Short mmCIF file of C-alpha atoms in Angstrom, two decimals:
data_model
loop_
_atom_site.label_atom_id
_atom_site.label_comp_id
_atom_site.label_asym_id
_atom_site.label_seq_id
_atom_site.Cartn_x
_atom_site.Cartn_y
_atom_site.Cartn_z
CA UNK K 125 -19.79 -46.55 25.54
CA UNK K 126 -21.97 -44.17 29.24
CA UNK K 127 -23.53 -41.41 26.90
CA UNK K 128 -21.11 -39.61 29.48
CA UNK K 129 -18.27 -40.97 28.58
CA UNK K 130 -19.04 -39.46 24.96
CA UNK K 131 -19.60 -36.70 26.45
CA UNK K 132 -16.43 -36.79 28.20
CA UNK K 133 -13.99 -37.34 25.73
CA UNK K 134 -15.77 -34.81 23.35
CA UNK K 135 -15.37 -31.99 25.90
CA UNK K 136 -11.74 -32.55 26.45
CA UNK K 137 -11.19 -33.26 22.83
CA UNK K 138 -12.33 -29.50 22.03
CA UNK K 139 -10.29 -28.57 25.56
CA UNK K 140 -7.55 -29.76 24.02
CA UNK K 141 -7.34 -28.24 21.04
CA UNK K 142 -8.02 -24.93 22.48
CA UNK K 143 -5.36 -24.92 25.01
CA UNK K 144 -3.11 -25.78 21.89
CA UNK K 145 -4.45 -22.88 20.41
CA UNK K 146 -3.56 -20.64 23.37
CA UNK K 147 0.08 -21.84 23.83
CA UNK K 148 0.95 -21.64 20.23
CA UNK K 149 -0.72 -18.45 19.31
CA UNK K 150 1.82 -16.09 20.78
CA UNK K 151 4.08 -18.23 18.68
CA UNK K 152 2.91 -17.37 15.14
CA UNK K 153 5.37 -14.53 15.30
CA UNK K 154 7.92 -17.79 14.82
CA UNK K 155 6.53 -19.83 11.81
CA UNK K 156 8.34 -19.50 8.77
CA UNK K 157 7.15 -17.30 6.61
CA UNK K 158 6.31 -14.34 8.90
CA UNK K 159 8.83 -12.16 7.32
CA UNK K 160 11.42 -11.74 4.47
CA UNK K 161 13.47 -14.35 3.14
CA UNK K 162 12.70 -15.50 7.04
CA UNK K 163 15.59 -13.72 8.29
CA UNK K 164 14.57 -12.39 11.38
CA UNK K 165 14.04 -9.17 12.12
CA UNK K 166 15.94 -8.62 14.95
CA UNK K 167 19.07 -9.37 12.50
CA UNK K 168 17.76 -6.52 9.84
CA UNK K 169 18.58 -2.66 10.02
CA UNK K 170 15.03 -0.31 11.04
CA UNK K 171 14.50 1.73 8.15
CA UNK K 172 14.12 4.81 10.64
CA UNK K 173 17.59 4.81 11.11
CA UNK K 174 18.54 5.47 6.97
CA UNK K 175 16.01 8.94 6.42
CA UNK K 176 18.47 10.71 7.74
CA UNK K 177 21.65 9.66 5.59
CA UNK K 178 19.32 10.75 1.89
CA UNK K 179 20.68 13.90 -0.44
CA UNK K 180 19.52 17.30 1.05
CA UNK K 181 16.59 17.91 -1.48
CA UNK K 182 18.06 20.67 -4.49
CA UNK K 183 16.81 24.52 -4.90
CA UNK K 184 12.99 23.44 -6.39
CA UNK K 185 13.38 20.18 -6.28
CA UNK K 186 12.16 18.28 -2.36
CA UNK K 187 12.20 14.97 -1.41
CA UNK K 188 9.02 12.99 0.07
CA UNK K 189 10.05 9.46 2.19
CA UNK K 190 7.30 7.31 0.89
CA UNK K 191 8.04 4.39 3.17
CA UNK K 192 9.77 2.88 5.20
CA UNK K 193 10.33 -0.65 6.61
CA UNK K 194 12.71 -3.04 8.34
CA UNK K 195 15.51 -2.75 7.10
CA UNK K 196 14.25 -0.38 3.90
CA UNK K 197 13.34 3.34 3.35
CA UNK K 198 12.58 4.75 -0.06
CA UNK K 199 11.82 8.34 -0.45
CA UNK K 200 10.44 10.82 -4.21
CA UNK K 201 13.04 13.39 -5.55
CA UNK K 202 10.34 15.79 -6.40
CA UNK K 203 9.86 18.98 -8.82
CA UNK K 204 6.91 20.13 -8.75
CA UNK K 205 4.17 17.65 -9.36
CA UNK K 206 6.95 15.56 -11.51
CA UNK K 207 9.08 12.39 -10.05
CA UNK K 208 12.74 13.10 -10.90
CA UNK K 209 13.81 9.49 -9.46
CA UNK K 210 13.43 6.84 -6.87
CA UNK K 211 16.02 6.86 -4.09
CA UNK K 212 16.22 4.41 -1.56
CA UNK K 213 18.61 1.92 0.95
CA UNK K 214 18.23 -1.24 1.93
CA UNK K 215 19.58 -3.69 4.17
CA UNK K 216 21.28 -5.93 1.94
CA UNK K 217 20.29 -9.25 5.19
CA UNK K 218 17.53 -10.16 3.63
CA UNK K 219 18.25 -10.56 -0.01
CA UNK K 220 22.32 -11.79 0.23
CA UNK K 221 21.82 -12.08 -4.20
CA UNK K 222 21.62 -8.48 -4.73
CA UNK K 223 25.12 -8.34 -3.58
CA UNK K 224 26.43 -11.24 -5.92
CA UNK K 225 26.25 -8.35 -9.04
CA UNK K 226 28.63 -5.47 -7.42
CA UNK K 227 31.89 -8.47 -7.43
CA UNK K 228 31.86 -7.40 -10.89
CA UNK K 229 31.64 -3.85 -10.95
CA UNK K 230 34.91 -1.88 -12.09
CA UNK K 231 33.53 1.69 -10.75
CA UNK K 232 33.34 2.79 -7.20
CA UNK K 233 32.39 6.55 -6.05
CA UNK K 234 33.98 7.66 -2.89
CA UNK K 235 35.59 3.51 -3.11
CA UNK K 236 32.62 1.89 -2.34
CA UNK K 237 31.64 -0.46 -5.81
CA UNK K 238 28.77 1.03 -8.87
CA UNK K 239 26.51 -0.42 -10.94
CA UNK K 240 24.02 -0.41 -13.30
CA UNK K 241 21.04 -2.50 -14.35
CA UNK K 242 18.94 -1.35 -16.99
CA UNK K 243 19.23 2.17 -18.25
CA UNK K 244 17.98 4.02 -15.28
CA UNK K 245 19.05 2.82 -12.09
CA UNK K 246 22.47 2.98 -10.74
CA UNK K 247 22.58 1.28 -7.19
CA UNK K 248 25.84 1.10 -5.14
CA UNK K 249 26.58 -1.28 -2.28
CA UNK K 250 28.11 0.43 0.82
CA UNK K 251 30.20 -1.59 4.12
CA UNK K 252 28.82 -5.05 1.81
CA UNK K 253 25.97 -4.38 3.37
CA UNK K 254 23.81 -1.60 1.87
CA UNK K 255 22.42 -1.21 -1.35
CA UNK K 256 21.73 2.92 -2.45
CA UNK K 257 19.80 3.11 -5.61
CA UNK K 258 18.57 5.77 -7.44
CA UNK K 259 16.05 5.03 -10.50
CA UNK K 260 15.15 8.04 -12.65
CA UNK K 261 11.35 8.01 -13.23
CA UNK K 262 9.72 9.50 -16.51
CA UNK K 263 11.81 11.12 -18.41
CA UNK K 264 14.70 9.73 -15.61
CA UNK K 265 17.98 10.96 -15.88
CA UNK K 266 21.55 10.68 -17.14
CA UNK K 267 24.10 8.78 -15.88
CA UNK K 268 25.76 11.29 -14.63
CA UNK K 269 22.56 13.20 -12.23
CA UNK K 270 22.28 9.60 -10.98
CA UNK K 271 26.56 9.31 -9.57
CA UNK K 272 25.97 12.60 -8.48
CA UNK K 273 23.18 11.41 -5.98
CA UNK K 274 24.29 8.98 -5.32
CA UNK K 275 27.21 10.79 -4.50
CA UNK K 276 24.98 12.97 -2.92
CA UNK K 277 24.45 10.18 -0.25
CA UNK K 278 26.43 10.09 3.95
CA UNK K 279 27.51 7.15 1.93
CA UNK K 280 30.62 7.12 5.47
CA UNK K 281 26.96 7.66 7.78
CA UNK K 282 25.68 4.53 6.26
CA UNK K 283 28.98 2.52 6.38
CA UNK K 284 29.37 3.45 10.31
CA UNK K 285 25.60 2.25 10.92
CA UNK K 286 26.02 -0.91 13.80
CA UNK K 287 24.96 -3.11 11.97
CA UNK K 288 23.47 -6.66 13.32
CA UNK K 289 25.33 -9.59 12.29
CA UNK K 290 24.44 -11.07 9.08
CA UNK K 291 23.63 -14.76 9.89
CA UNK K 292 26.60 -16.89 9.51
CA UNK K 293 26.06 -18.52 6.47
CA UNK K 294 26.16 -15.56 5.28
CA UNK K 295 29.00 -13.46 6.11
CA UNK K 296 31.28 -16.05 5.52
CA UNK K 297 31.13 -14.86 2.11
CA UNK K 298 32.11 -11.14 2.67
CA UNK K 299 35.45 -10.98 4.55
CA UNK K 300 35.90 -7.45 3.60
CA UNK K 301 34.39 -4.22 4.91
CA UNK K 302 36.75 -1.59 4.37
CA UNK K 303 36.18 0.74 1.42
CA UNK K 304 38.48 -0.54 -1.27
CA UNK K 305 41.55 2.17 -2.31
CA UNK K 306 39.78 4.34 -4.50
CA UNK K 307 41.41 3.29 -8.59
CA UNK K 308 42.90 7.41 -9.07
CA UNK K 309 44.33 7.62 -6.29
CA UNK K 310 46.13 4.46 -6.79
CA UNK K 311 47.01 4.97 -10.38
CA UNK K 312 48.40 8.45 -9.03
CA UNK K 313 50.42 6.63 -6.74
CA UNK K 314 51.99 4.25 -8.87
CA UNK K 315 52.62 7.07 -11.50
CA UNK K 316 54.41 9.26 -7.84
CA UNK A 278 -1.19 -20.19 0.07
CA UNK A 279 -2.98 -16.98 -1.15
CA UNK A 280 -1.97 -15.36 -3.89
CA UNK A 281 0.80 -13.10 -3.83
CA UNK A 282 0.39 -9.16 -4.71
CA UNK A 283 1.09 -9.43 -8.39
CA UNK A 284 -0.86 -12.34 -9.14
CA UNK A 285 -3.72 -10.33 -8.04
CA UNK A 286 -3.16 -7.80 -9.85
CA UNK A 287 -3.63 -9.96 -12.47
CA UNK A 288 -6.27 -11.45 -11.93
CA UNK A 289 -8.38 -7.84 -12.10
CA UNK A 290 -10.12 -6.90 -14.74
CA UNK A 291 -9.88 -5.07 -18.34
CA UNK A 292 -12.73 -4.14 -19.14
CA UNK A 293 -16.04 -4.59 -17.00
CA UNK A 294 -18.55 -1.78 -14.99
CA UNK A 295 -15.67 -0.97 -12.52
CA UNK A 296 -12.99 0.05 -15.02
CA UNK A 297 -16.12 1.95 -16.87
CA UNK A 298 -17.26 4.00 -13.59
CA UNK A 299 -12.81 4.20 -13.11
CA UNK A 300 -12.06 5.58 -16.30
CA UNK A 301 -15.05 7.49 -16.29
CA UNK A 302 -14.14 9.55 -13.11
CA UNK A 303 -10.58 9.51 -14.20
CA UNK A 304 -12.06 12.27 -16.48
CA UNK A 305 -13.06 14.47 -13.79
CA UNK A 306 -8.75 14.60 -12.19
CA UNK A 307 -5.84 15.86 -14.22
CA UNK A 308 -3.62 13.16 -15.71
CA UNK A 309 -4.05 10.75 -16.82
CA UNK A 310 -5.10 7.07 -15.49
CA UNK A 311 -4.59 3.57 -17.35
CA UNK A 312 -5.80 0.22 -16.21
CA UNK A 313 -3.05 -1.09 -15.31
CA UNK A 314 -3.82 -5.05 -14.28
CA UNK A 315 0.34 -6.49 -16.17
CA UNK A 316 2.78 -6.79 -13.32
CA UNK A 317 5.45 -6.69 -16.28
CA UNK A 318 4.48 -3.65 -17.39
CA UNK A 319 4.26 -1.69 -14.12
CA UNK A 320 7.71 -3.21 -13.50
CA UNK A 321 8.45 -2.23 -16.99
CA UNK A 322 7.15 1.69 -15.74
CA UNK A 323 9.30 2.38 -13.11
CA UNK A 324 12.27 1.09 -13.54
CA UNK A 325 13.08 2.60 -16.87
CA UNK A 326 14.04 -1.25 -19.50
CA UNK A 327 12.60 -3.88 -21.06
CA UNK A 328 15.11 -5.79 -20.03
CA UNK A 329 13.29 -9.45 -19.29
CA UNK A 330 16.53 -11.07 -17.04
CA UNK A 331 15.60 -7.33 -14.88
CA UNK A 332 11.87 -7.23 -14.91
CA UNK A 333 11.40 -11.08 -13.87
CA UNK A 334 14.45 -10.35 -11.06
CA UNK A 335 12.26 -7.84 -9.78
CA UNK A 336 9.26 -9.63 -9.42
CA UNK A 337 10.70 -12.47 -7.77
CA UNK A 338 12.03 -9.79 -4.96
CA UNK A 339 7.90 -8.74 -5.17
CA UNK A 340 6.87 -12.16 -4.71
CA UNK A 341 8.57 -12.77 -1.68
CA UNK A 342 7.80 -9.27 -0.11
CA UNK A 343 4.53 -10.68 -0.43
CA UNK A 344 4.57 -13.69 0.80
CA UNK A 345 6.34 -12.40 4.09
CA UNK A 346 3.13 -12.15 6.53
CA UNK A 347 4.91 -8.73 8.19
CA UNK A 348 5.61 -6.53 5.33
CA UNK A 349 1.79 -5.90 5.67
CA UNK A 350 0.84 -6.37 2.32
CA UNK A 351 -0.98 -9.37 2.27
CA UNK A 352 -2.69 -7.08 5.34
CA UNK A 353 -3.69 -4.18 3.41
CA UNK A 354 -5.11 -6.91 -0.15
CA UNK A 355 -7.64 -8.22 2.50
CA UNK A 356 -8.63 -4.72 4.37
CA UNK A 357 -9.32 -3.87 1.11
CA UNK A 358 -11.75 -7.49 0.28
CA UNK A 359 -13.09 -7.12 3.82
CA UNK A 360 -14.32 -3.27 2.61
CA UNK A 361 -15.46 -4.35 -0.11
CA UNK A 362 -17.52 -7.34 0.95
CA UNK A 363 -19.08 -4.31 2.65
CA UNK A 364 -20.16 -1.89 0.36
CA UNK A 365 -21.56 -4.88 -1.64
CA UNK A 366 -23.56 -5.62 1.32
CA UNK A 367 -24.30 -2.34 2.59
CA UNK A 368 -25.59 -1.35 -0.73
CA UNK A 369 -27.54 -4.89 -1.08
CA UNK A 370 -29.58 -3.68 2.20
CA UNK A 371 -30.70 -0.92 0.67
CA UNK A 372 -31.22 -1.57 -2.89
CA UNK A 373 -33.29 -4.44 0.08
CA UNK A 374 -34.81 -0.91 1.45
CA UNK A 375 -36.02 0.79 -1.99
CA UNK A 376 -37.18 -2.04 -3.96
CA UNK A 377 -39.14 -3.40 0.06
CA UNK A 378 -40.80 0.45 0.17
CA UNK A 379 -43.10 -0.09 -2.65
CA UNK A 380 -43.84 -4.26 -2.35
CA UNK A 381 -46.16 -4.33 0.49
CA UNK A 382 -44.92 -7.88 1.93
CA UNK A 383 -41.90 -6.33 1.37
CA UNK A 384 -42.37 -2.83 3.82
CA UNK A 385 -41.69 -4.78 6.96
CA UNK A 386 -38.14 -5.89 5.75
CA UNK A 387 -37.43 -2.42 4.93
CA UNK A 388 -38.38 -0.88 8.02
CA UNK A 389 -35.81 -3.08 9.46
CA UNK A 390 -32.48 -1.53 7.45
CA UNK A 391 -31.05 1.21 9.38
CA UNK A 392 -31.39 4.78 8.12
CA UNK A 393 -29.47 5.01 4.63
CA UNK A 394 -27.51 7.91 6.10
CA UNK A 395 -26.11 6.85 8.48
CA UNK A 396 -25.38 3.22 7.19
CA UNK A 397 -23.65 4.90 3.95
CA UNK A 398 -21.54 6.86 7.15
CA UNK A 399 -20.12 3.91 8.02
CA UNK A 400 -19.06 2.82 5.48
CA UNK A 401 -17.63 5.57 4.38
CA UNK A 402 -15.66 5.86 7.91
CA UNK A 403 -14.48 1.97 7.80
CA UNK A 404 -13.33 3.11 4.30
CA UNK A 405 -11.15 5.51 5.33
CA UNK A 406 -10.00 3.82 8.21
CA UNK A 407 -9.13 0.86 6.15
CA UNK A 408 -7.25 3.37 4.00
CA UNK A 409 -5.15 4.60 6.97
CA UNK A 410 -3.77 0.95 8.21
CA UNK A 411 -3.58 -0.18 4.94
CA UNK A 412 -1.74 2.99 4.12
CA UNK A 413 0.91 2.45 7.35
CA UNK A 414 0.81 -1.52 6.60
CA UNK A 415 2.36 -0.84 3.43
CA UNK A 416 4.51 1.96 3.57
CA UNK A 417 5.52 2.16 6.87
CA UNK A 418 5.33 5.09 9.24
CA UNK A 419 7.84 7.12 5.95
CA UNK A 420 10.02 9.86 7.50
CA UNK A 421 11.46 11.26 10.50
CA UNK A 422 9.07 14.04 12.26
CA UNK A 423 5.21 14.39 11.37
CA UNK A 424 4.88 16.38 8.82
CA UNK A 425 7.54 13.89 6.97
CA UNK A 426 4.51 11.27 7.33
CA UNK A 427 1.43 14.06 6.42
CA UNK A 428 4.16 14.86 3.24
CA UNK A 429 4.26 10.77 2.57
CA UNK A 430 -0.19 10.98 2.81
CA UNK A 431 -0.47 13.35 0.85
CA UNK A 432 1.89 12.30 -1.71
CA UNK A 433 -0.02 9.48 -1.43
CA UNK A 434 -3.33 11.05 -2.60
CA UNK A 435 -2.17 12.74 -5.28
CA UNK A 436 -0.76 9.78 -6.32
CA UNK A 437 -3.94 7.62 -5.96
CA UNK A 438 -5.94 11.04 -6.97
CA UNK A 439 -8.26 8.48 -8.45
CA UNK A 440 -8.38 5.64 -6.44
CA UNK A 441 -9.51 9.31 -4.02
CA UNK A 442 -11.69 11.16 -6.19
CA UNK A 443 -13.92 7.80 -6.86
CA UNK A 444 -13.86 7.50 -3.15
CA UNK A 445 -15.18 10.77 -3.47
CA UNK A 446 -17.08 10.78 -5.25
CA UNK A 447 -19.33 7.38 -5.08
CA UNK A 448 -19.45 7.21 -1.25
CA UNK A 449 -19.85 11.27 -0.27
CA UNK A 450 -21.12 12.83 -2.77
CA UNK A 451 -23.29 10.66 -5.11
CA UNK A 452 -25.42 8.95 -1.42
CA UNK A 453 -24.93 11.41 0.87
CA UNK A 454 -25.32 15.26 -1.68
CA UNK A 455 -22.79 17.77 -1.89
CA UNK A 456 -22.46 18.54 1.71
CA UNK A 457 -21.45 15.08 2.22
CA UNK A 458 -18.22 16.34 3.52
CA UNK A 459 -19.59 19.25 6.16
CA UNK A 460 -22.30 16.59 6.99
CA UNK A 461 -20.11 13.22 7.18
CA UNK A 462 -19.28 14.81 11.47
CA UNK A 463 -22.57 14.74 11.96
CA UNK A 464 -23.93 11.45 10.45
CA UNK A 465 -21.02 9.09 11.61
CA UNK A 466 -22.00 10.87 15.76
CA UNK A 467 -25.53 8.55 14.99
CA UNK A 468 -24.09 5.64 13.88
CA UNK A 469 -23.77 3.01 17.23
CA UNK A 470 -22.14 -0.13 18.01
CA UNK A 471 -25.06 -1.92 16.89
CA UNK A 472 -23.99 -0.51 13.40
CA UNK A 473 -21.52 -1.01 13.07
CA UNK A 474 -21.95 -5.01 13.91
CA UNK A 475 -24.15 -4.33 11.35
CA UNK A 476 -21.09 -4.05 8.74
CA UNK A 477 -20.02 -7.22 7.38
CA UNK A 478 -16.74 -6.03 6.38
CA UNK A 479 -15.97 -4.58 9.94
CA UNK A 480 -16.05 -8.27 11.72
CA UNK A 481 -13.03 -9.00 8.36
CA UNK A 482 -11.50 -5.80 10.15
CA UNK A 483 -12.32 -5.87 13.80
CA UNK A 484 -9.12 -7.77 14.30
CA UNK A 485 -6.80 -5.04 12.64
CA UNK A 486 -8.22 -1.92 13.82
CA UNK A 487 -5.76 -0.62 17.28
CA UNK A 488 -8.36 -1.15 20.24
CA UNK A 489 -10.07 -3.25 21.50
CA UNK A 490 -14.00 -2.96 21.05
CA UNK A 491 -16.96 -1.47 19.26
CA UNK A 492 -16.59 2.06 21.25
CA UNK A 493 -12.71 2.19 20.83
CA UNK A 494 -12.68 0.69 16.73
CA UNK A 495 -15.94 3.70 16.63
CA UNK A 496 -13.67 6.78 17.74
CA UNK A 497 -10.57 5.20 15.83
CA UNK A 498 -12.74 5.88 12.84
CA UNK A 499 -14.11 8.86 14.01
CA UNK A 500 -10.76 10.61 14.16
CA UNK A 501 -8.99 8.83 10.99
CA UNK A 502 -12.53 10.61 8.79
CA UNK A 503 -11.62 13.82 10.56
CA UNK A 504 -7.55 13.37 9.77
CA UNK A 505 -8.79 12.46 5.54
CA UNK A 506 -11.23 15.21 5.90
CA UNK A 507 -9.24 18.06 5.97
CA UNK A 508 -7.50 16.30 2.23
CA UNK A 509 -10.76 15.12 1.26
CA UNK A 510 -12.29 18.96 1.68
CA UNK A 511 -9.17 20.27 0.02
CA UNK A 512 -9.46 17.90 -2.78
CA UNK A 513 -13.21 18.83 -3.26
CA UNK A 514 -12.36 22.33 -3.65
CA UNK A 515 -9.46 21.86 -6.20
CA UNK A 516 -11.58 19.98 -8.40
CA UNK A 517 -14.48 21.46 -7.78
CA UNK A 518 -16.43 17.98 -7.03
CA UNK A 519 -19.84 17.76 -7.28
CA UNK A 520 -22.35 15.25 -7.25
CA UNK A 521 -23.54 16.31 -10.67
CA UNK A 522 -19.82 16.81 -12.19
CA UNK A 523 -19.75 12.95 -11.13
CA UNK A 524 -22.36 11.44 -12.72
CA UNK A 525 -21.62 13.74 -15.58
CA UNK A 526 -18.46 12.23 -15.53
CA UNK A 527 -19.69 9.07 -15.39
CA UNK A 528 -21.98 9.08 -18.15
CA UNK A 529 -19.10 9.57 -20.84
CA UNK A 530 -18.54 5.84 -20.31
CA UNK A 531 -21.71 4.53 -18.96
CA UNK A 532 -24.39 5.89 -20.59
CA UNK A 533 -26.52 8.47 -19.79
CA UNK A 534 -28.48 7.46 -16.24
CA UNK A 535 -31.66 9.24 -15.46
CA UNK A 536 -32.46 8.38 -11.50
CA UNK A 537 -31.39 9.29 -8.42
CA UNK A 538 -27.70 10.59 -7.72
CA UNK A 539 -28.34 7.87 -4.39
CA UNK A 540 -29.61 5.37 -6.40
CA UNK A 541 -26.59 5.64 -9.40
CA UNK A 542 -24.09 5.30 -5.76
CA UNK A 543 -26.13 1.78 -5.15
CA UNK A 544 -26.34 1.03 -8.02
CA UNK A 545 -21.97 1.26 -7.85
CA UNK A 546 -21.92 -0.41 -4.72
CA UNK A 547 -23.11 -2.83 -5.28
CA UNK A 548 -22.12 -3.53 -9.45
CA UNK A 549 -18.48 -2.14 -9.31
CA UNK A 550 -16.34 -2.96 -6.50
CA UNK A 551 -13.66 0.52 -7.29
CA UNK A 552 -12.08 -0.02 -3.98
CA UNK A 553 -10.17 -3.09 -4.35
CA UNK A 554 -9.25 -2.47 -7.96
CA UNK A 555 -7.56 0.64 -7.13
CA UNK A 556 -6.57 -0.73 -4.20
CA UNK A 557 -4.51 -3.29 -5.18
CA UNK A 558 -3.08 -1.70 -8.28
CA UNK A 559 -1.93 0.72 -5.32
CA UNK A 560 -0.60 -1.43 -3.24
CA UNK A 561 1.06 -3.22 -5.77
CA UNK A 562 3.28 0.10 -7.29
CA UNK A 563 4.32 0.84 -4.38
CA UNK A 564 5.63 -2.56 -4.13
CA UNK A 565 7.22 -2.93 -7.24
CA UNK A 566 9.29 0.36 -6.56
CA UNK A 567 10.46 -1.34 -3.32
CA UNK A 568 11.07 -4.01 -4.92
CA UNK A 569 13.26 -2.56 -7.96
CA UNK A 570 15.57 -0.48 -5.09
CA UNK A 571 15.89 -3.74 -3.14
CA UNK A 572 17.25 -5.90 -5.53
#
């Protein structure tokens, strides 16, 4: 093989690799593993939308936002230097398994199911999509304080958020998007 | 596949020079510092629960989050890695300059190493810029206004107090003297493109710094440092930090030190990696707080 051919082949190989690399470079975004649970970011509500739905801080307390990512927003409720609780709203589009725990729940706040996770965490599922959570920190909060905080979120605003449709395999599972009537009201209606 | 954040947390040393240096410096800031190297302990602390099933759920979620490239947790850690390499290389250069000055044959080499203060200022600038970049990678831009974002940064600063104290003491007060923060602006003004290129960490970070080219990057670093100086000035003033105080704090764990302050700084640069150590812990905590809220 002539030297020219060898060099030519080598050059061709290098140029080919370079071109292929350049062509594939913008595709890196779509390679698997880029987003959480491989759910496209367009299907997840941006955390910015959640910020205004957090409860206002009580007297002597402060609400400090600590994280805001796609599908997630978190704030700390502080009193002086001590952190009382972590407050968070997340879109369960990337974590469908998080919705399952609510199917066993009997208790409701403003019609939405609520569950306890361990001694310090209370979770609420709004519109079968958004999880609201309060996790007591340090000395902790008791159950009623956590429930009060959950109730203080703007749950109506959260339920009314324009959420992009879930991927089909997830949507097939969640039929009802309306709040279930509150048990208290129902029993009152039955009594009457 | 590279290690997840929690795996890296568990690989951190439990007892070595880095941990001793951090324990020493933690005596100058209020509150106690624990060297958290167990993911389960961290999750337990955040969730306030001992339930192994719950802990496993949080952990699984944290691993999913840290594997997603878009989420930036891996990127934040590679920033810390890059800066750490830079620190050790810069420390090595200064060590060489110190030794080189005494050995005739090596003196030429010592002449080649850049002015130690300028290099140290560039190294600190790189660290502060990396800190800001890593913060936005991990936490996004929290809140709806600039005030919210500033509050989020301040909150992070007080949460990572020991990390900040280590940064201020080891990278500013000890090598540059007690007037370090006042001098920093002028020193950074002397840092040229060539100096920046000389820092090995810069090569690892360059693609993550906004702007194209070294001039734009230097500008970003200077502006980042300006932002940080406002906060750091209050931090140093509030705690009354000085080089002397830092040395005394370090002596409680590392033993007596007879040499100069900048020699101690060089020693710490070469033999410890406090920046990466506390950085991994800070990222892990924020990750676990998110995972706990999402399960």
